[in-house]
CSV table of C-alpha atoms in Angstrom, one decimal:
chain,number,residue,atom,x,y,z
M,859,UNK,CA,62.6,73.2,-108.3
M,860,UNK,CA,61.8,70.0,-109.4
M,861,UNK,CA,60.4,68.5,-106.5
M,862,UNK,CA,63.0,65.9,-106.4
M,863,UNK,CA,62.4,64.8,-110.1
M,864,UNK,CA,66.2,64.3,-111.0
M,865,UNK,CA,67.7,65.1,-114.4
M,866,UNK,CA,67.6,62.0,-116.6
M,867,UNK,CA,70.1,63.2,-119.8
M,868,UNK,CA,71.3,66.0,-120.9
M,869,UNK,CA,69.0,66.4,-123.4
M,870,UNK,CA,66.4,66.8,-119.8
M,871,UNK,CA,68.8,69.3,-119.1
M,872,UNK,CA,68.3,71.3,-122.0
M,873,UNK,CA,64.6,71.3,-121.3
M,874,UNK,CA,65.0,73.7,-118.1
M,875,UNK,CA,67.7,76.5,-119.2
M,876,UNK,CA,68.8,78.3,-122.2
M,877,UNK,CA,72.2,79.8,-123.2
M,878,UNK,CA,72.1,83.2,-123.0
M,879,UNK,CA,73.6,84.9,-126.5
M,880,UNK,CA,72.2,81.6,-128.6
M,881,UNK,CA,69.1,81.2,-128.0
M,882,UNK,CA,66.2,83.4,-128.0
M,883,UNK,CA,65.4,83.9,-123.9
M,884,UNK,CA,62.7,86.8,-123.8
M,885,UNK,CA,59.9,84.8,-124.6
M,886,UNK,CA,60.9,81.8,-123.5
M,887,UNK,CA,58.6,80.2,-120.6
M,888,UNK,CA,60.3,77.6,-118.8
M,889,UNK,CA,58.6,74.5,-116.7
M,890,UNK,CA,60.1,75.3,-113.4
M,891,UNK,CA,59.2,78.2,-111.2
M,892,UNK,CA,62.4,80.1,-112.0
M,893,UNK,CA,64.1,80.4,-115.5
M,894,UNK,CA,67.4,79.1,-116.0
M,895,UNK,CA,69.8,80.7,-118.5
M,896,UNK,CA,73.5,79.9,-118.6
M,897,UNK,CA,76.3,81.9,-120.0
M,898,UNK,CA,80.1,82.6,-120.1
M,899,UNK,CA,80.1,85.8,-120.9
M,900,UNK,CA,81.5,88.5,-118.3
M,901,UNK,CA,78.9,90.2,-116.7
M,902,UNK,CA,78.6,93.8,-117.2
M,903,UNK,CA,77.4,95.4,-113.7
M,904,UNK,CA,75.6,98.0,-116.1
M,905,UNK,CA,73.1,95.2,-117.8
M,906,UNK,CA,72.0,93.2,-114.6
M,907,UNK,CA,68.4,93.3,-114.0
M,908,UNK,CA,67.2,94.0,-110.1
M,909,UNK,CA,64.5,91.1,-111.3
M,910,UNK,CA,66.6,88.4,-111.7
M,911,UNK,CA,68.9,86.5,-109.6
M,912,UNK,CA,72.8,85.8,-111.0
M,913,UNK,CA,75.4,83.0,-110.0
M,914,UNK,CA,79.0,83.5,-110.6
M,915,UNK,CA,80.7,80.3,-110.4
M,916,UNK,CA,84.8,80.6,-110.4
M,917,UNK,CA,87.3,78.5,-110.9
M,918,UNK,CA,91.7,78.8,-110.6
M,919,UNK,CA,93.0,79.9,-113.7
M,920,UNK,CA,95.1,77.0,-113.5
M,921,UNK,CA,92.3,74.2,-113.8
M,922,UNK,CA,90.0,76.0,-115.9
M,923,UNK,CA,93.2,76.4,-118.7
M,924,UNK,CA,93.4,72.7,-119.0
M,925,UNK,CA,89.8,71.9,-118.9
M,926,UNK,CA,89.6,75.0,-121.6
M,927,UNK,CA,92.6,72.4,-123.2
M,928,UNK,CA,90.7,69.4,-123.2
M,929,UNK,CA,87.4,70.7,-124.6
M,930,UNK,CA,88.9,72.7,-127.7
M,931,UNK,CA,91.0,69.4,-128.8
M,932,UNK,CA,87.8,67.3,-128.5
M,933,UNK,CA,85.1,69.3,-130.2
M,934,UNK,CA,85.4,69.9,-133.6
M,935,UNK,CA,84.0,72.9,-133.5
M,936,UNK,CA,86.6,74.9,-131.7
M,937,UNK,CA,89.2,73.7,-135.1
M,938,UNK,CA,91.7,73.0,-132.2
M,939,UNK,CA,91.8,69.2,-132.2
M,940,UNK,CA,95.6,68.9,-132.7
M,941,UNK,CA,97.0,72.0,-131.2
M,942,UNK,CA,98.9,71.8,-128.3
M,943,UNK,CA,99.0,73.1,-124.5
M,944,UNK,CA,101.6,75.5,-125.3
M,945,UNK,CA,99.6,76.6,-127.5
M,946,UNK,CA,96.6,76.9,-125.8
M,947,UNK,CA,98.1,78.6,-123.0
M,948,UNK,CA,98.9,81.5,-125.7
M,949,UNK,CA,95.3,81.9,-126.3
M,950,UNK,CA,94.2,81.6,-122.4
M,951,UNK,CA,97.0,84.4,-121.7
M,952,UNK,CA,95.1,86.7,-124.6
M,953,UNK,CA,92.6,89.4,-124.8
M,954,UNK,CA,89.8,87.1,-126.1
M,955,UNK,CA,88.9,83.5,-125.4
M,956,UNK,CA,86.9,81.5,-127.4
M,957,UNK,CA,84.5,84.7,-127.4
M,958,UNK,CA,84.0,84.9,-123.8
M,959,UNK,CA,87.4,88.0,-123.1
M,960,UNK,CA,90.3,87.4,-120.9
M,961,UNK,CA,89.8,84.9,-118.2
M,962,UNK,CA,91.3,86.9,-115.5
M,963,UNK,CA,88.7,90.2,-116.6
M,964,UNK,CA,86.2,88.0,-116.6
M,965,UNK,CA,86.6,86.7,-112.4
M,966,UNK,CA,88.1,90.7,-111.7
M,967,UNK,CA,84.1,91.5,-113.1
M,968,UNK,CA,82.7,88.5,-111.6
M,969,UNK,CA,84.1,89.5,-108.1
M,970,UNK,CA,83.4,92.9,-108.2
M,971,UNK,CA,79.4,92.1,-107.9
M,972,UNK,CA,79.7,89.5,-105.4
M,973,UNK,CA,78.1,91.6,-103.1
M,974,UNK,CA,75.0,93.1,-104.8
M,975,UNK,CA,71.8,91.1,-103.1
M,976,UNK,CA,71.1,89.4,-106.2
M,977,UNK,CA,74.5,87.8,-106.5
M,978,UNK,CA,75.7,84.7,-105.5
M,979,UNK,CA,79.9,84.0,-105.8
M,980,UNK,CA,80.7,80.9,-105.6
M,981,UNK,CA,84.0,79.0,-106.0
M,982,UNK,CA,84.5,75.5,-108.1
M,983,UNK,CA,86.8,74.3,-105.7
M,984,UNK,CA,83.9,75.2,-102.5
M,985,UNK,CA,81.8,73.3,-104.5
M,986,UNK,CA,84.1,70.3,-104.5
M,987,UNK,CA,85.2,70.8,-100.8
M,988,UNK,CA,81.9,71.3,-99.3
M,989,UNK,CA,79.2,70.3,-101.5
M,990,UNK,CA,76.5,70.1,-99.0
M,991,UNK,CA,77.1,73.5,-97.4
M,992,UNK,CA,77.5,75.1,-101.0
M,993,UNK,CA,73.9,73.8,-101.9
M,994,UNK,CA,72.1,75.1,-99.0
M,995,UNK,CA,73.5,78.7,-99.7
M,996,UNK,CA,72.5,78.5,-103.0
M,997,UNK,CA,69.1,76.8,-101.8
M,998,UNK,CA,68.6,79.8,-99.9
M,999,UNK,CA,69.7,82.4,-102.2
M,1000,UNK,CA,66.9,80.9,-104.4
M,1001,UNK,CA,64.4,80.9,-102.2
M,1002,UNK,CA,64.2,80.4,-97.8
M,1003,UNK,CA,61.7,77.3,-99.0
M,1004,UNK,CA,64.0,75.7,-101.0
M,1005,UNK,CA,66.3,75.4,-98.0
M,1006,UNK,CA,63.6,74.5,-95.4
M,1007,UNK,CA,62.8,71.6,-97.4
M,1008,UNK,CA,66.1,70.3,-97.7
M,1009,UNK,CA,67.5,70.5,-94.1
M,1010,UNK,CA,63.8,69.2,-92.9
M,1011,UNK,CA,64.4,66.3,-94.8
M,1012,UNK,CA,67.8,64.7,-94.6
M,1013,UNK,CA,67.0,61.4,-97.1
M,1014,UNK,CA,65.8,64.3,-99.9
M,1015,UNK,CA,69.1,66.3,-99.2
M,1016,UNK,CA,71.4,62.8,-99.6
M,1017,UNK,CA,69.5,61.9,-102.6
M,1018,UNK,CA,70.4,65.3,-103.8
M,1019,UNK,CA,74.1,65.1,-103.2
M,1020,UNK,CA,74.2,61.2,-104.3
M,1021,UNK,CA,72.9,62.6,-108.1
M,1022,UNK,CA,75.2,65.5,-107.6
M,1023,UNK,CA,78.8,63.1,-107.6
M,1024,UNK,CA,81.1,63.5,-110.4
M,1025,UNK,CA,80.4,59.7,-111.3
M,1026,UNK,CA,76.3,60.2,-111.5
M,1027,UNK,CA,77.1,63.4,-113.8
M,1028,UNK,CA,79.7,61.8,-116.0
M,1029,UNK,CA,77.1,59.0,-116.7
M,1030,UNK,CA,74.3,61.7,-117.0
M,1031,UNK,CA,75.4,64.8,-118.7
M,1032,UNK,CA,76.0,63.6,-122.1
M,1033,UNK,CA,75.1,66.0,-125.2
M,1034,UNK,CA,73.7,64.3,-128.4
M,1035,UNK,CA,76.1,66.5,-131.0
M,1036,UNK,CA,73.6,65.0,-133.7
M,1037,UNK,CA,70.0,65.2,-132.2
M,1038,UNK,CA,67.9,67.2,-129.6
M,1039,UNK,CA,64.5,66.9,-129.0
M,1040,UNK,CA,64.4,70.6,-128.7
M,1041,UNK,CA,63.7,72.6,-131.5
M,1042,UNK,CA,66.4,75.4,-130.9
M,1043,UNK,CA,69.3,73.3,-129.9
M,1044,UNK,CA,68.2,71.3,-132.8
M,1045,UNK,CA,68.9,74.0,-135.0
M,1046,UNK,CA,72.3,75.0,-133.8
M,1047,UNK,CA,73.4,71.0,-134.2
M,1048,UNK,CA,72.1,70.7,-137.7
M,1049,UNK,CA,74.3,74.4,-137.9
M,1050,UNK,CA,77.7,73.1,-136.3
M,1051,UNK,CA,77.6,69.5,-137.4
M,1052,UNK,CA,79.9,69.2,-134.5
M,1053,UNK,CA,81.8,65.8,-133.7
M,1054,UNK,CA,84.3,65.3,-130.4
M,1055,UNK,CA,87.5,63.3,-131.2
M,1056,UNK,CA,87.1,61.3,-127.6
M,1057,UNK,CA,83.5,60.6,-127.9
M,1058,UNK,CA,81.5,58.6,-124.7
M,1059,UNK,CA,82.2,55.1,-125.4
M,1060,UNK,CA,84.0,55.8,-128.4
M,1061,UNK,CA,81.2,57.3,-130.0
M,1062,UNK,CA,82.1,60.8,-131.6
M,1063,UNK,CA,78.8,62.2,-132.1
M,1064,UNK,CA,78.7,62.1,-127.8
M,1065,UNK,CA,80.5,64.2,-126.0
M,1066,UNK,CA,80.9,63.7,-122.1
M,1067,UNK,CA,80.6,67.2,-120.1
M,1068,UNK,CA,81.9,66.1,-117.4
M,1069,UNK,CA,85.8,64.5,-117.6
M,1070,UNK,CA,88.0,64.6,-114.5
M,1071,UNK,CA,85.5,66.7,-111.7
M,1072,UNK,CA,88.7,67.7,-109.6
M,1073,UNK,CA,90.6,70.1,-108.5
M,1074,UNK,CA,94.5,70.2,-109.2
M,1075,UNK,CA,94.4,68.3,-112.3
M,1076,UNK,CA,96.9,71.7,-113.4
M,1077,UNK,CA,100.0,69.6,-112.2
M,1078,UNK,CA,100.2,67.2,-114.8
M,1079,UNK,CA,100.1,70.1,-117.5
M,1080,UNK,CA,101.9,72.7,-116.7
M,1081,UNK,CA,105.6,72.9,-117.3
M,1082,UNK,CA,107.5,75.5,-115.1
M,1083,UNK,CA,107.9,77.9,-118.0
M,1084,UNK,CA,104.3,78.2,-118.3
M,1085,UNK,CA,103.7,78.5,-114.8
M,1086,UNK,CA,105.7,81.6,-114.8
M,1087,UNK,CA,103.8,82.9,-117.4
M,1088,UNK,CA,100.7,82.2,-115.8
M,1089,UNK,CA,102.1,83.8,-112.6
M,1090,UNK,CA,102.7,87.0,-114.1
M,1091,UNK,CA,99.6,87.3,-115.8
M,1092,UNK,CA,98.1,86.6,-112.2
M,1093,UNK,CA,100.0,89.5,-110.5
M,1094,UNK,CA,99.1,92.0,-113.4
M,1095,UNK,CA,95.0,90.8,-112.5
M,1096,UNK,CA,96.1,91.6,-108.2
M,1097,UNK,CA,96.3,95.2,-109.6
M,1098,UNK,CA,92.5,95.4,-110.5
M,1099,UNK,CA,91.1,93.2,-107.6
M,1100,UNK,CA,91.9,90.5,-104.6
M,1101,UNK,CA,90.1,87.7,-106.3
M,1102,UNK,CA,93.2,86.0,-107.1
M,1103,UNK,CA,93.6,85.2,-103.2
M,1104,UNK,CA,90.5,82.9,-103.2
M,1105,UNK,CA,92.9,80.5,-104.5
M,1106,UNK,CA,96.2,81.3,-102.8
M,1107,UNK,CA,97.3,77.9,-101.9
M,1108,UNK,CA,96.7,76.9,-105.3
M,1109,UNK,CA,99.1,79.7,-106.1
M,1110,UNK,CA,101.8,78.9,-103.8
M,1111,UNK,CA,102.0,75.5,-105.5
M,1112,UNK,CA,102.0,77.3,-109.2
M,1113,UNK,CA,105.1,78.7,-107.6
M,1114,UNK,CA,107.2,76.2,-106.3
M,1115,UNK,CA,106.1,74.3,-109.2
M,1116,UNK,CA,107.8,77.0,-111.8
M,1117,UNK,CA,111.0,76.7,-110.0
M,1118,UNK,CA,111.5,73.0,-110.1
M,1119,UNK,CA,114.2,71.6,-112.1
C-alpha cells in the first residue's frame, strides 16, 4: 500500500492507522488506499461492518501472559512496574484485562468469525513460522493486486520480508512517550505523561514495541503451579470453542511442564 515506501519510525507508523476506542476514526482520511485502525478489543460479530475488512491475529495464551508481563512492569501507565508474575497471572486468569475482557473470550469471539469473507485469522506463531506465506494470504485478502505484485517481483517480496525481521522492527518501532508529530497522539502523551522503566538505550521516555519476537519465551516464566492454573482455565475455554487446538503442541509442553519437579 505504500508502493514499497518502508516505515521509517514509529511515529511514520502512526501516520497510517488509528486506535480504534482513542481516537476519533469516522472522519479520519488516511494517505493509503485502505484505512488502518488497530484495536484490542473483542470483536462483537453484531458491530462488524460488510464494508470493511478485519484481521484477527492470535497468539498462545501462554506467550501473550508474559509479554502482557513485560509491558505492564515497563510502562508507567499500567501502575504495574513492580508487581510480580504471580501476580500478573491473577489478572490474565480474570474477567477483565487491562480493558480489553478475558483473554480466552476474546480468541473464543475472535475464532468464531474466522470464516465470514471479510475475515482474516491469523496465528502469531504462523506468522513467525512462515512469514512469507502469511503475507501473501494477507496480500490477497487485501486485494488480488497486492499479491500479483509481490509474487511477480521476487527482490520487492525479499525487501519486504528483510524490513519485516524482528531485528529491523526492534530498531524501527520505537514510540516517543514525550512527542508525536501527530496532533491526536500528541494529545493523549501530554494526557498519560507516560515513562517505561527499560527505556531504548536507557532512555525512559522510549519505549521499544518489539522485545523478544519469539515464540516459547513462556518456559522461562512459568512455574508448574501456574501452568496448572493456566491449564484449567484453557479446558474451561474448550467448552465454548476448538481454538485452543491451534496451539496443541504448545499445550502438551504446558503440561509436562506443570508436572516437573
Amino acid at each position: 500500500m505504500r508502493r514499497g515506501q518502508p516505515v521509517s519510525s514509529y511515529e511514520d507508523f502512526t501516520k497510517d492507522m488509528r486506535y480504534l476506542g482513542v481516537f476519533e476514526t469516522d472522519s479520519w482520511k488516511s494517505r493509503l488506499p485502505l484505512r488502518l485502525i488497530q484495536t484490542h478489543l473483542p470483536p462483537p460479530k453484531e458491530a462488524a461492518s460488510t464494508e470493511g475488512k478485519y484481521i484477527y491475529v492470535a497468539r498462545n495464551p501462554w506467550d501473550v501472559a508474559v509479554s502482557l508481563f513485560h509491558m505492564v512492569t515497563n510502562l508507567s501507565v499500567y501502575r504495574f512496574q513492580d508487581g510480580s508474575f504471580d501476580e500478573l497471572i491473577d489478572a490474565f486468569l480474570s474477567d477483565d484485562v487491562i480493558g480489553n475482557g478475558n483473554y480466552f473470550d476474546h480468541v473464543v469471539s475472535g475464532y468464531a468469525i474466522k470464516d465470514e469473507p471479510n475475515v482474516l485469522f491469523v496465528t502469531y506463531e504462523n506468522l513467525m513460522e512462515d512469514t512469507r506465506g502469511t503475507i501473501l494470504k494477507l496480500a490477497n485478502f487485501l486485494g488480488d493486486h497486492y499479491a500479483r505484485e509481490l509474487e511477480e517481483d521476487d527482490q520487492a517480496f525479499r525487501t519486504l520480508l528483510s524490513r519485516c525481521a524482528a531485528e529491523r522492527m526492534r530498531d524501527t518501532m520505537i514510540a516517543h512517550l514525550d512527542k508525536n508529530t501527530q496532533p491526536e497522539f500528541q494529545i493523549a502523551l501530554d494526557r498519560l505523561k507516560e515513562t517505561c522503566k527499560s527505556g531504548h538505550n536507557g532512555d525512559s521516555a522510549k519505549y521499544n514495541l518489539v522485545r523478544e519476537a519469539r515464540v516459547g519465551g513462556w518456559k522461562k516464566h512459568f512455574t508448574p503451579e501456574q501452568l496448572q492454573r493456566m491449564e484449567a482455565a484453557v479446558k474451561n475455554a474448550e467448552k465454548k470453542s476448538p481454538v485452543m487446538d491451534l496451539w496443541r503442541n504448545i499445550r502438551d509442553d504446558a503440561i509436562a511442564a506443570s508436572s516437573a519437579e
